[in-house]
Amino acid sequence: MKVVTRFAPSPTGHLHIGGGRTAIFCWLLARHFGGEFRLRIEDTDAERSRQEYTDSILASMKWLGLDWDGELTYQSQRLDLYNSYVDRLIEGGHAYWCDCSPEEVEAMREVARAKGQKPRYNGRCRQRGLGPGPGRVVRLKVPDEGRVVFQDMVKGAIAVDVTELDDMVLRRADGMPTYNMAVVVDDHDMGVTHVVRGDDHVSNTPKQILLYQALGWETPVFGHVPMILGPDKQKLSKRHGARAVIEYEQDGLLPQALVNYLVRLGWSHGDQEIFSLSELVRLFDGSNLNSAAAAFDPEKLQWLNAHYLKESPAPELAAMLRPFVRQFGFDVPASRLEELAPLYRERAANLKDMAAALCPYFQDAGSLSCEEKAAKSLTGEGRAQVAAVRRVLAELPDFEPETLEKAIHEYVERGGLKFKQVGPPLRAALIGQSGGPSVHLILAALGRAESLKRLDRAAG
Ligand code: GLU
């Protein structure tokens, strides 16, 4: 059997990390089994759905590296399909037209509540044989007795008595399908074998199973992953530092870090923390999904980000860095970034900080500004050191890091100096910063001509 999974976001907001994690799980499951991963935009709520959110969700999917198979599906373009199945359910006696007003339905719920029962529609229109008409909805005729039982991939066996379920609306008065109707038709039509989603949908699943049964379709496997909570075990929110996927991208987080972080938040493989994507594809078979809600831990995410900043191959790092450098107004060839990025990969927390730290390398000597702390090291004595080192450097046969390191070391020794009398003024002169990589690495990165120009300017 070919495994087909899907991710079905509603474009009513940006992709948040909970949705991102669901998408990653679905993608991994499909890739692990060599199946298909489909993407469907659930935009039947015309009021709240926005194209800009669809675009943003797609961009986040791409950024996370989650490619999808086949056409992108929009539910709003499939209304006829849903309604054809609503008609089929009516013809088969599984659904019926209902003209009860929302107020009447609410009153029925109230009556049920007063009797200590589950609030639900009382089935008044079941036998009335109504046809279509303005203001009428179509409801599912829930069987009178029985239980819906399914084996959840995450939560284990779940059983619900049908008396708990309402004659739910399948088609609204405006002709739009409800979520449960559209989702079942789509999942069946797309050949979805595994529905993995957030457990905020677990109560919909028995209703959807009834629809599969009424339509004579085989039900897929379901898996409901628990919500992500804040470190305080409360519902995750911005207050916990949780952000939309696009915000992490804009902040300069590495997508590998977010993918690795989110997968581990709800799935485990022993106590391993770091996984490459290919390793995840190999290991992720849908088992070992945690049924307990996991807490979001921003520090661990930063820790993983630091790991991937350190480990990413230089060409990859340079490619990711380029748009951030461009935001600072510098269009720098990738090859140049490949040389520079390794100098900062262990110093910067993210790509944005790294791009900011690299700006001085792209400015020309004349427009280089100096941080306040760095400027303090460029007073009299510091400037004299800069001038003296400049004379030494000008004589060197080459500007390779080893040659430079040796020359500076010898200069310090010869003069009976401490390195901190020489290093900080040089760094300030070269890049206007008080911290940063070793001076010889900065010099080599800038090259002889540019370095000497900057030293001359600082020496005054
Ligand atoms: N559109 C639904 C949501 O965004 C998806 C539900 C599902 O996966 O079935 O919550």
Short mmCIF file of C-alpha atoms and ligand atoms in Angstrom, two decimals, residues 6-12 22 40-42 75 179 183 187 195-198 200-201 204 208, ligand 1:
data_model
loop_
_atom_site.label_atom_id
_atom_site.label_comp_id
_atom_site.label_asym_id
_atom_site.label_seq_id
_atom_site.Cartn_x
_atom_site.Cartn_y
_atom_site.Cartn_z
CA ARG A 6 -1.46 15.43 3.66
CA PHE A 7 -1.16 18.74 5.38
CA ALA A 8 -4.31 20.83 5.29
CA PRO A 9 -3.80 24.33 6.67
CA SER A 10 -6.53 26.95 6.80
CA PRO A 11 -5.12 30.21 5.40
CA THR A 12 -6.38 32.33 8.25
CA THR A 22 2.30 18.61 11.95
CA ARG A 40 -4.41 21.22 0.60
CA ILE A 41 -5.51 24.74 1.40
CA GLU A 42 -8.70 24.68 3.46
CA GLN A 75 -11.02 23.57 -1.21
CA TYR A 179 -15.11 21.29 7.54
CA VAL A 183 -12.15 17.02 4.70
CA ASP A 187 -8.97 12.83 2.05
CA VAL A 195 -4.33 11.58 8.58
CA VAL A 196 -1.93 13.11 11.09
CA ARG A 197 -3.09 16.35 12.69
CA GLY A 198 -3.29 18.27 15.93
CA ASP A 200 -7.68 19.75 18.64
CA HIS A 201 -9.33 17.71 15.87
CA ASN A 204 -14.00 15.50 14.78
CA GLN A 208 -15.61 11.89 10.01
N1 GLU B 1 -7.76 22.98 8.21
C1 GLU B 1 -7.63 22.29 9.43
C2 GLU B 1 -6.78 23.12 10.38
O1 GLU B 1 -6.05 23.99 9.92
C3 GLU B 1 -6.93 20.96 9.21
C4 GLU B 1 -7.61 19.85 9.85
C5 GLU B 1 -7.16 18.49 9.37
O2 GLU B 1 -5.96 18.29 9.23
O3 GLU B 1 -8.03 17.68 9.11
O4 GLU B 1 -6.88 22.94 11.56
#
